[in-house]
């Protein structure tokens, strides 16, 4: 079976991440899954945004000057939904205000807005009805520990919203993803979640959660994970090794170990405009991960390009 194509934050190679137009474009391109990252507002609404901060993808600093925390950042959690709805979303910028991906959509018009998790699921349902093609969703519980520390447990509402839209069983077109291993154990074992679960794997140095990722990548760690989750989402550099001497690429063994444990592997992130070390083209990158490593899914900002590649190799 060919790997599933997951539209990472929508078709965000072409339109600002996590906006509904980016999701509609990914849907029209034929992506198998549309990703949602979920964070909480001050009034405990769940919205679709990649980070707990909003200063890199919106005009929050212009509309609400001085509402930043001591670290200078503007937090989703410090704004009510109604306030966030007034913000304009744009292509991601770096700390100095320059675009992270200069070749992507840079128009700063006032078209793009923030939507709630429920609004996005409603949108997906309507797209399916008007177009006649079913599509999966791939929501992520963002920073559950951090949210609890800030006074909200986002997971129960996250699961309830999914259930409201009919997502609850293992065969439903949904993968629930999280970087926090403890949270995944909680939703599987204590909250009775039957949906497919994906353990995202970060680097310990990223301080994404208190999960220790190095231990998860061992055979023992993966075997243990397989009791709770259906698959893993490692970042690309952990799946291969680059031999500096001649530039040759080798499997790191991670994908093999995960498959041995019975886990699916959905690495992130396949980007045309940001190739990982050692790869000279997007197609060469895909060829290695699909043909050599036989991964089961691809998180990509460019779902059209991934699908074109998969169609080509299937003849
Ligand atoms: Ca994500």
mmCIF file of C-alpha atoms and ligand atoms in Angstrom:
data_model
loop_
_atom_site.group_PDB
_atom_site.id
_atom_site.type_symbol
_atom_site.label_atom_id
_atom_site.label_comp_id
_atom_site.label_asym_id
_atom_site.label_seq_id
_atom_site.Cartn_x
_atom_site.Cartn_y
_atom_site.Cartn_z
ATOM 1 C CA UNK A 1 0.000 0.000 0.000
ATOM 2 C CA UNK A 2 1.297 3.465 -0.837
ATOM 3 C CA UNK A 3 2.094 5.797 2.068
ATOM 4 C CA UNK A 4 -0.639 8.199 3.119
ATOM 5 C CA UNK A 5 -0.084 11.866 2.332
ATOM 6 C CA UNK A 6 -0.700 14.153 5.295
ATOM 7 C CA UNK A 7 -1.142 17.840 4.478
ATOM 8 C CA UNK A 8 1.058 19.370 7.176
ATOM 9 C CA UNK A 9 -0.802 22.494 8.453
ATOM 10 C CA UNK A 10 -2.731 22.239 5.159
ATOM 11 C CA UNK A 11 -1.002 22.853 1.826
ATOM 12 C CA UNK A 12 1.149 25.354 3.699
ATOM 13 C CA UNK A 13 3.801 25.401 0.987
ATOM 14 C CA UNK A 14 1.323 27.551 -0.932
ATOM 15 C CA UNK A 15 -0.951 29.373 1.530
ATOM 16 C CA UNK A 16 -0.534 30.482 5.160
ATOM 17 C CA UNK A 17 -0.410 27.524 7.532
ATOM 18 C CA UNK A 18 -3.554 26.240 9.220
ATOM 19 C CA UNK A 19 -5.883 28.622 7.398
ATOM 20 C CA UNK A 20 -9.028 27.139 5.872
ATOM 21 C CA UNK A 21 -7.883 28.088 2.344
ATOM 22 C CA UNK A 22 -4.696 26.043 2.967
ATOM 23 C CA UNK A 23 -6.889 23.109 4.037
ATOM 24 C CA UNK A 24 -9.211 23.485 1.042
ATOM 25 C CA UNK A 25 -6.226 23.559 -1.304
ATOM 26 C CA UNK A 26 -4.787 20.405 0.276
ATOM 27 C CA UNK A 27 -8.168 18.728 -0.063
ATOM 28 C CA UNK A 28 -8.404 19.716 -3.732
ATOM 29 C CA UNK A 29 -4.875 18.406 -4.320
ATOM 30 C CA UNK A 30 -6.030 15.014 -3.090
ATOM 31 C CA UNK A 31 -4.275 14.809 0.284
ATOM 32 C CA UNK A 32 -5.336 11.793 2.331
ATOM 33 C CA UNK A 33 -5.237 13.608 5.680
ATOM 34 C CA UNK A 34 -5.519 17.242 6.750
ATOM 35 C CA UNK A 35 -3.594 18.208 9.873
ATOM 36 C CA UNK A 36 -4.905 20.324 12.747
ATOM 37 C CA UNK A 37 -2.747 21.559 15.626
ATOM 38 C CA UNK A 38 -4.913 22.446 18.594
ATOM 39 C CA UNK A 39 -4.282 25.036 21.334
ATOM 40 C CA UNK A 40 -6.535 26.762 23.883
ATOM 41 C CA UNK A 41 -7.589 30.399 24.159
ATOM 42 C CA UNK A 42 -8.037 32.343 27.415
ATOM 43 C CA UNK A 43 -11.729 31.430 27.424
ATOM 44 C CA UNK A 44 -10.818 27.770 26.853
ATOM 45 C CA UNK A 45 -11.894 27.584 23.209
ATOM 46 C CA UNK A 46 -9.838 25.219 21.052
ATOM 47 C CA UNK A 47 -8.326 26.860 17.988
ATOM 48 C CA UNK A 48 -6.215 25.543 15.140
ATOM 49 C CA UNK A 49 -2.723 27.018 15.391
ATOM 50 C CA UNK A 50 0.727 25.497 15.348
ATOM 51 C CA UNK A 51 2.102 27.174 18.460
ATOM 52 C CA UNK A 52 1.113 28.433 21.860
ATOM 53 C CA UNK A 53 2.457 31.775 20.528
ATOM 54 C CA UNK A 54 0.798 33.832 17.789
ATOM 55 C CA UNK A 55 3.282 36.578 17.033
ATOM 56 C CA UNK A 56 4.984 34.816 14.106
ATOM 57 C CA UNK A 57 1.839 34.143 12.071
ATOM 58 C CA UNK A 58 -0.522 37.037 12.882
ATOM 59 C CA UNK A 59 -0.632 40.807 13.331
ATOM 60 C CA UNK A 60 -1.230 40.431 17.082
ATOM 61 C CA UNK A 61 1.578 42.848 18.029
ATOM 62 C CA UNK A 62 -0.036 45.567 15.913
ATOM 63 C CA UNK A 63 -3.610 44.963 17.057
ATOM 64 C CA UNK A 64 -2.849 44.304 20.725
ATOM 65 C CA UNK A 65 0.416 46.072 21.558
ATOM 66 C CA UNK A 66 1.737 45.359 25.029
ATOM 67 C CA UNK A 67 -0.259 42.142 25.505
ATOM 68 C CA UNK A 68 2.928 40.056 25.356
ATOM 69 C CA UNK A 69 4.391 38.173 28.305
ATOM 70 C CA UNK A 70 7.731 38.973 29.942
ATOM 71 C CA UNK A 71 9.522 36.871 27.320
ATOM 72 C CA UNK A 72 8.245 39.221 24.632
ATOM 73 C CA UNK A 73 5.972 36.603 23.092
ATOM 74 C CA UNK A 74 2.219 36.825 22.541
ATOM 75 C CA UNK A 75 0.365 33.743 23.768
ATOM 76 C CA UNK A 76 -2.872 32.321 22.367
ATOM 77 C CA UNK A 77 -3.797 31.630 25.980
ATOM 78 C CA UNK A 78 -3.837 35.365 26.813
ATOM 79 C CA UNK A 79 -6.609 36.188 24.331
ATOM 80 C CA UNK A 80 -10.282 35.381 24.151
ATOM 81 C CA UNK A 81 -11.579 33.705 21.030
ATOM 82 C CA UNK A 82 -13.387 36.879 20.017
ATOM 83 C CA UNK A 83 -10.092 38.800 20.114
ATOM 84 C CA UNK A 84 -8.231 36.146 18.161
ATOM 85 C CA UNK A 85 -10.945 36.215 15.512
ATOM 86 C CA UNK A 86 -9.970 39.803 14.719
ATOM 87 C CA UNK A 87 -6.391 38.871 13.889
ATOM 88 C CA UNK A 88 -5.092 38.483 10.360
ATOM 89 C CA UNK A 89 -3.017 35.411 9.659
ATOM 90 C CA UNK A 90 -0.016 35.571 7.377
ATOM 91 C CA UNK A 91 2.856 33.404 6.222
ATOM 92 C CA UNK A 92 5.227 32.462 9.059
ATOM 93 C CA UNK A 93 7.953 34.932 9.972
ATOM 94 C CA UNK A 94 11.140 34.569 11.992
ATOM 95 C CA UNK A 95 11.994 36.459 15.197
ATOM 96 C CA UNK A 96 13.370 39.374 13.123
ATOM 97 C CA UNK A 97 10.180 39.650 11.068
ATOM 98 C CA UNK A 98 11.603 38.226 7.860
ATOM 99 C CA UNK A 99 9.805 35.346 6.135
ATOM 100 C CA UNK A 100 10.920 31.813 7.039
ATOM 101 C CA UNK A 101 10.141 30.644 3.496
ATOM 102 C CA UNK A 102 10.535 33.702 1.222
ATOM 103 C CA UNK A 103 9.246 31.900 -1.874
ATOM 104 C CA UNK A 104 5.896 31.077 -0.314
ATOM 105 C CA UNK A 105 2.719 33.171 -0.320
ATOM 106 C CA UNK A 106 3.714 36.568 1.085
ATOM 107 C CA UNK A 107 0.654 38.757 0.471
ATOM 108 C CA UNK A 108 -0.310 40.285 3.800
ATOM 109 C CA UNK A 109 -3.906 41.033 2.826
ATOM 110 C CA UNK A 110 -6.596 40.611 5.423
ATOM 111 C CA UNK A 111 -8.125 37.442 4.047
ATOM 112 C CA UNK A 112 -6.824 34.817 6.425
ATOM 113 C CA UNK A 113 -8.284 34.206 9.859
ATOM 114 C CA UNK A 114 -8.073 31.850 12.810
ATOM 115 C CA UNK A 115 -10.760 29.176 13.152
ATOM 116 C CA UNK A 116 -11.769 26.945 16.027
ATOM 117 C CA UNK A 117 -11.160 23.213 15.939
ATOM 118 C CA UNK A 118 -14.927 22.619 15.626
ATOM 119 C CA UNK A 119 -15.206 25.136 12.777
ATOM 120 C CA UNK A 120 -12.476 23.319 10.914
ATOM 121 C CA UNK A 121 -14.128 19.924 11.387
ATOM 122 C CA UNK A 122 -17.398 21.451 10.156
ATOM 123 C CA UNK A 123 -15.535 22.827 7.136
ATOM 124 C CA UNK A 124 -14.026 19.408 6.386
ATOM 125 C CA UNK A 125 -17.445 17.776 6.641
ATOM 126 C CA UNK A 126 -18.924 20.348 4.240
ATOM 127 C CA UNK A 127 -16.054 19.898 1.787
ATOM 128 C CA UNK A 128 -16.663 16.156 1.810
ATOM 129 C CA UNK A 129 -20.371 16.667 1.182
ATOM 130 C CA UNK A 130 -19.970 19.152 -1.669
ATOM 131 C CA UNK A 131 -17.102 17.310 -3.344
ATOM 132 C CA UNK A 132 -17.976 13.718 -2.642
ATOM 133 C CA UNK A 133 -14.491 12.673 -1.530
ATOM 134 C CA UNK A 134 -13.803 11.562 2.019
ATOM 135 C CA UNK A 135 -10.645 12.853 3.631
ATOM 136 C CA UNK A 136 -8.961 11.976 6.911
ATOM 137 C CA UNK A 137 -8.009 14.346 9.684
ATOM 138 C CA UNK A 138 -4.802 14.322 11.713
ATOM 139 C CA UNK A 139 -5.238 16.478 14.840
ATOM 140 C CA UNK A 140 -2.473 17.136 17.361
ATOM 141 C CA UNK A 141 -2.915 17.870 21.053
ATOM 142 C CA UNK A 142 -0.409 20.681 21.523
ATOM 143 C CA UNK A 143 1.631 20.972 24.714
ATOM 144 C CA UNK A 144 -0.878 19.359 27.120
ATOM 145 C CA UNK A 145 1.480 19.773 30.094
ATOM 146 C CA UNK A 146 2.021 23.447 29.342
ATOM 147 C CA UNK A 147 -1.721 24.004 29.007
ATOM 148 C CA UNK A 148 -2.366 22.313 32.355
ATOM 149 C CA UNK A 149 0.253 24.566 33.912
ATOM 150 C CA UNK A 150 -1.663 27.488 32.437
ATOM 151 C CA UNK A 151 -4.939 26.305 33.937
ATOM 152 C CA UNK A 152 -6.613 24.226 31.242
ATOM 153 C CA UNK A 153 -6.726 20.511 30.446
ATOM 154 C CA UNK A 154 -7.325 20.604 26.695
ATOM 155 C CA UNK A 155 -7.596 16.868 26.073
ATOM 156 C CA UNK A 156 -11.194 16.157 27.229
ATOM 157 C CA UNK A 157 -12.594 18.942 25.045
ATOM 158 C CA UNK A 158 -10.343 17.898 22.165
ATOM 159 C CA UNK A 159 -11.749 14.342 22.310
ATOM 160 C CA UNK A 160 -15.309 15.585 22.757
ATOM 161 C CA UNK A 161 -15.041 17.823 19.691
ATOM 162 C CA UNK A 162 -13.808 14.848 17.677
ATOM 163 C CA UNK A 163 -16.665 12.683 18.982
ATOM 164 C CA UNK A 164 -19.161 15.422 18.064
ATOM 165 C CA UNK A 165 -18.029 15.054 14.470
ATOM 166 C CA UNK A 166 -18.116 11.271 14.518
ATOM 167 C CA UNK A 167 -14.458 10.547 15.100
ATOM 168 C CA UNK A 168 -14.032 7.966 17.821
ATOM 169 C CA UNK A 169 -13.277 4.459 16.628
ATOM 170 C CA UNK A 170 -10.128 2.814 15.376
ATOM 171 C CA UNK A 171 -11.451 2.532 11.839
ATOM 172 C CA UNK A 172 -12.414 6.212 11.573
ATOM 173 C CA UNK A 173 -10.314 8.362 9.243
ATOM 174 C CA UNK A 174 -8.365 10.005 11.985
ATOM 175 C CA UNK A 175 -4.968 9.851 13.631
ATOM 176 C CA UNK A 176 -4.539 11.633 16.952
ATOM 177 C CA UNK A 177 -0.952 12.811 17.416
ATOM 178 C CA UNK A 178 0.965 14.130 20.378
ATOM 179 C CA UNK A 179 4.588 14.642 21.435
ATOM 180 C CA UNK A 180 3.702 13.798 25.022
ATOM 181 C CA UNK A 181 3.907 10.039 25.669
ATOM 182 C CA UNK A 182 2.197 10.275 29.009
ATOM 183 C CA UNK A 183 -0.777 12.092 27.486
ATOM 184 C CA UNK A 184 -1.153 9.376 24.843
ATOM 185 C CA UNK A 185 -1.106 6.689 27.548
ATOM 186 C CA UNK A 186 -3.685 8.700 29.465
ATOM 187 C CA UNK A 187 -6.099 9.008 26.572
ATOM 188 C CA UNK A 188 -5.692 5.348 25.605
ATOM 189 C CA UNK A 189 -5.779 3.811 29.080
ATOM 190 C CA UNK A 190 -7.740 6.222 31.250
ATOM 191 C CA UNK A 191 -9.989 8.010 28.785
ATOM 192 C CA UNK A 192 -10.786 4.942 26.667
ATOM 193 C CA UNK A 193 -9.842 6.525 23.339
ATOM 194 C CA UNK A 194 -10.005 3.962 20.521
ATOM 195 C CA UNK A 195 -8.793 6.164 17.680
ATOM 196 C CA UNK A 196 -5.437 5.540 16.020
ATOM 197 C CA UNK A 197 -2.673 7.275 17.967
ATOM 198 C CA UNK A 198 0.684 8.570 16.765
ATOM 199 C CA UNK A 199 3.599 9.271 19.087
ATOM 200 C CA UNK A 200 5.514 12.208 17.676
ATOM 201 C CA UNK A 201 9.219 11.998 18.381
ATOM 202 C CA UNK A 202 11.180 15.178 19.029
ATOM 203 C CA UNK A 203 14.732 15.682 20.208
ATOM 204 C CA UNK A 204 15.219 15.890 23.967
ATOM 205 C CA UNK A 205 16.925 19.262 23.408
ATOM 206 C CA UNK A 206 13.727 20.835 21.981
ATOM 207 C CA UNK A 207 11.999 20.715 25.401
ATOM 208 C CA UNK A 208 8.740 19.917 23.666
ATOM 209 C CA UNK A 209 7.470 17.881 26.639
ATOM 210 C CA UNK A 210 8.899 15.927 29.573
ATOM 211 C CA UNK A 211 8.947 12.771 27.443
ATOM 212 C CA UNK A 212 12.470 11.388 26.984
ATOM 213 C CA UNK A 213 12.699 10.759 23.263
ATOM 214 C CA UNK A 214 16.092 9.035 23.059
ATOM 215 C CA UNK A 215 14.662 6.100 25.034
ATOM 216 C CA UNK A 216 11.635 5.875 22.739
ATOM 217 C CA UNK A 217 13.795 5.322 19.679
ATOM 218 C CA UNK A 218 15.327 2.084 21.000
ATOM 219 C CA UNK A 219 13.785 -1.294 20.152
ATOM 220 C CA UNK A 220 12.677 -1.644 23.743
ATOM 221 C CA UNK A 221 11.150 1.831 23.746
ATOM 222 C CA UNK A 222 9.329 1.182 20.477
ATOM 223 C CA UNK A 223 8.056 -2.212 21.660
ATOM 224 C CA UNK A 224 6.671 -0.511 24.750
ATOM 225 C CA UNK A 225 5.109 2.278 22.677
ATOM 226 C CA UNK A 226 3.343 -0.306 20.533
ATOM 227 C CA UNK A 227 1.202 -1.256 23.531
ATOM 228 C CA UNK A 228 -0.370 2.207 23.400
ATOM 229 C CA UNK A 229 -0.018 3.767 19.962
ATOM 230 C CA UNK A 230 -0.382 2.758 16.327
ATOM 231 C CA UNK A 231 2.598 4.565 14.949
ATOM 232 C CA UNK A 232 5.355 7.100 15.355
ATOM 233 C CA UNK A 233 6.111 10.452 13.758
ATOM 234 C CA UNK A 234 9.882 10.978 13.792
ATOM 235 C CA UNK A 235 11.560 13.946 12.137
ATOM 236 C CA UNK A 236 13.382 13.185 8.933
ATOM 237 C CA UNK A 237 17.012 13.366 10.179
ATOM 238 C CA UNK A 238 16.419 10.508 12.669
ATOM 239 C CA UNK A 239 15.487 8.085 9.908
ATOM 240 C CA UNK A 240 18.766 8.178 7.980
ATOM 241 C CA UNK A 241 22.501 8.633 8.280
ATOM 242 C CA UNK A 242 24.589 10.697 5.903
ATOM 243 C CA UNK A 243 28.131 9.495 5.259
ATOM 244 C CA UNK A 244 30.075 12.743 4.967
ATOM 245 C CA UNK A 245 32.972 11.150 3.034
ATOM 246 C CA UNK A 246 30.945 10.409 -0.101
ATOM 247 C CA UNK A 247 27.512 11.851 0.638
ATOM 248 C CA UNK A 248 25.909 8.411 0.678
ATOM 249 C CA UNK A 249 22.642 8.017 2.589
ATOM 250 C CA UNK A 250 21.857 5.008 4.790
ATOM 251 C CA UNK A 251 18.873 3.943 6.835
ATOM 252 C CA UNK A 252 19.412 4.726 10.520
ATOM 253 C CA UNK A 253 17.474 1.622 11.565
ATOM 254 C CA UNK A 254 14.690 3.577 13.288
ATOM 255 C CA UNK A 255 12.040 2.818 10.661
ATOM 256 C CA UNK A 256 13.014 -0.864 10.659
ATOM 257 C CA UNK A 257 12.840 -1.068 14.446
ATOM 258 C CA UNK A 258 9.445 0.648 14.483
ATOM 259 C CA UNK A 259 8.113 -1.722 11.829
ATOM 260 C CA UNK A 260 9.453 -4.658 13.827
ATOM 261 C CA UNK A 261 7.460 -3.370 16.797
ATOM 262 C CA UNK A 262 4.362 -3.242 14.559
ATOM 263 C CA UNK A 263 4.267 0.542 14.422
ATOM 264 C CA UNK A 264 3.458 2.646 11.370
ATOM 265 C CA UNK A 265 5.983 5.386 10.585
ATOM 266 C CA UNK A 266 4.894 8.852 9.413
ATOM 267 C CA UNK A 267 7.979 11.116 9.315
ATOM 268 C CA UNK A 268 7.889 14.918 9.200
ATOM 269 C CA UNK A 269 8.357 17.212 7.295
ATOM 270 C CA UNK A 270 8.779 16.836 3.525
ATOM 271 C CA UNK A 271 9.411 20.320 2.112
ATOM 272 C CA UNK A 272 10.377 21.258 -1.425
ATOM 273 C CA UNK A 273 12.027 24.429 -0.151
ATOM 274 C CA UNK A 274 13.879 22.926 2.820
ATOM 275 C CA UNK A 275 15.588 19.653 2.009
ATOM 276 C CA UNK A 276 17.305 17.804 4.841
ATOM 277 C CA UNK A 277 21.075 17.323 4.722
ATOM 278 C CA UNK A 278 22.379 15.089 1.970
ATOM 279 C CA UNK A 279 19.398 15.287 -0.402
ATOM 280 C CA UNK A 280 19.601 17.291 -3.596
ATOM 281 C CA UNK A 281 15.980 17.112 -4.743
ATOM 282 C CA UNK A 282 12.499 16.587 -3.354
ATOM 283 C CA UNK A 283 12.020 13.504 -5.502
ATOM 284 C CA UNK A 284 15.306 11.986 -4.288
ATOM 285 C CA UNK A 285 14.152 12.580 -0.728
ATOM 286 C CA UNK A 286 10.798 10.926 -1.398
ATOM 287 C CA UNK A 287 12.443 8.074 -3.287
ATOM 288 C CA UNK A 288 14.644 7.243 -0.303
ATOM 289 C CA UNK A 289 11.837 7.373 2.249
ATOM 290 C CA UNK A 290 9.260 5.586 0.106
ATOM 291 C CA UNK A 291 11.368 3.031 -1.806
ATOM 292 C CA UNK A 292 14.173 2.353 0.662
ATOM 293 C CA UNK A 293 12.593 2.923 4.052
ATOM 294 C CA UNK A 294 9.006 2.001 3.103
ATOM 295 C CA UNK A 295 7.482 4.578 5.434
ATOM 296 C CA UNK A 296 3.713 4.465 5.871
ATOM 297 C CA UNK A 297 2.941 8.169 5.683
ATOM 298 C CA UNK A 298 4.463 11.521 4.763
ATOM 299 C CA UNK A 299 3.875 14.812 6.516
ATOM 300 C CA UNK A 300 4.322 17.369 3.764
ATOM 301 C CA UNK A 301 3.796 21.081 3.100
ATOM 302 C CA UNK A 302 3.442 20.147 -0.577
ATOM 303 C CA UNK A 303 0.839 17.370 -0.863
ATOM 304 C CA UNK A 304 0.551 17.814 -4.650
ATOM 305 C CA UNK A 305 4.236 17.120 -5.151
ATOM 306 C CA UNK A 306 4.183 14.052 -2.906
ATOM 307 C CA UNK A 307 1.123 12.668 -4.710
ATOM 308 C CA UNK A 308 2.699 13.307 -8.122
ATOM 309 C CA UNK A 309 5.740 11.332 -7.034
ATOM 310 C CA UNK A 310 3.652 8.441 -5.708
ATOM 311 C CA UNK A 311 1.596 8.301 -8.896
ATOM 312 C CA UNK A 312 4.757 8.235 -10.992
ATOM 313 C CA UNK A 313 6.316 5.340 -9.134
ATOM 314 C CA UNK A 314 3.108 3.323 -9.169
ATOM 315 C CA UNK A 315 3.231 3.615 -12.953
HETATM 316 CA CA1 LIG B 1 1.612 19.372 14.133
#
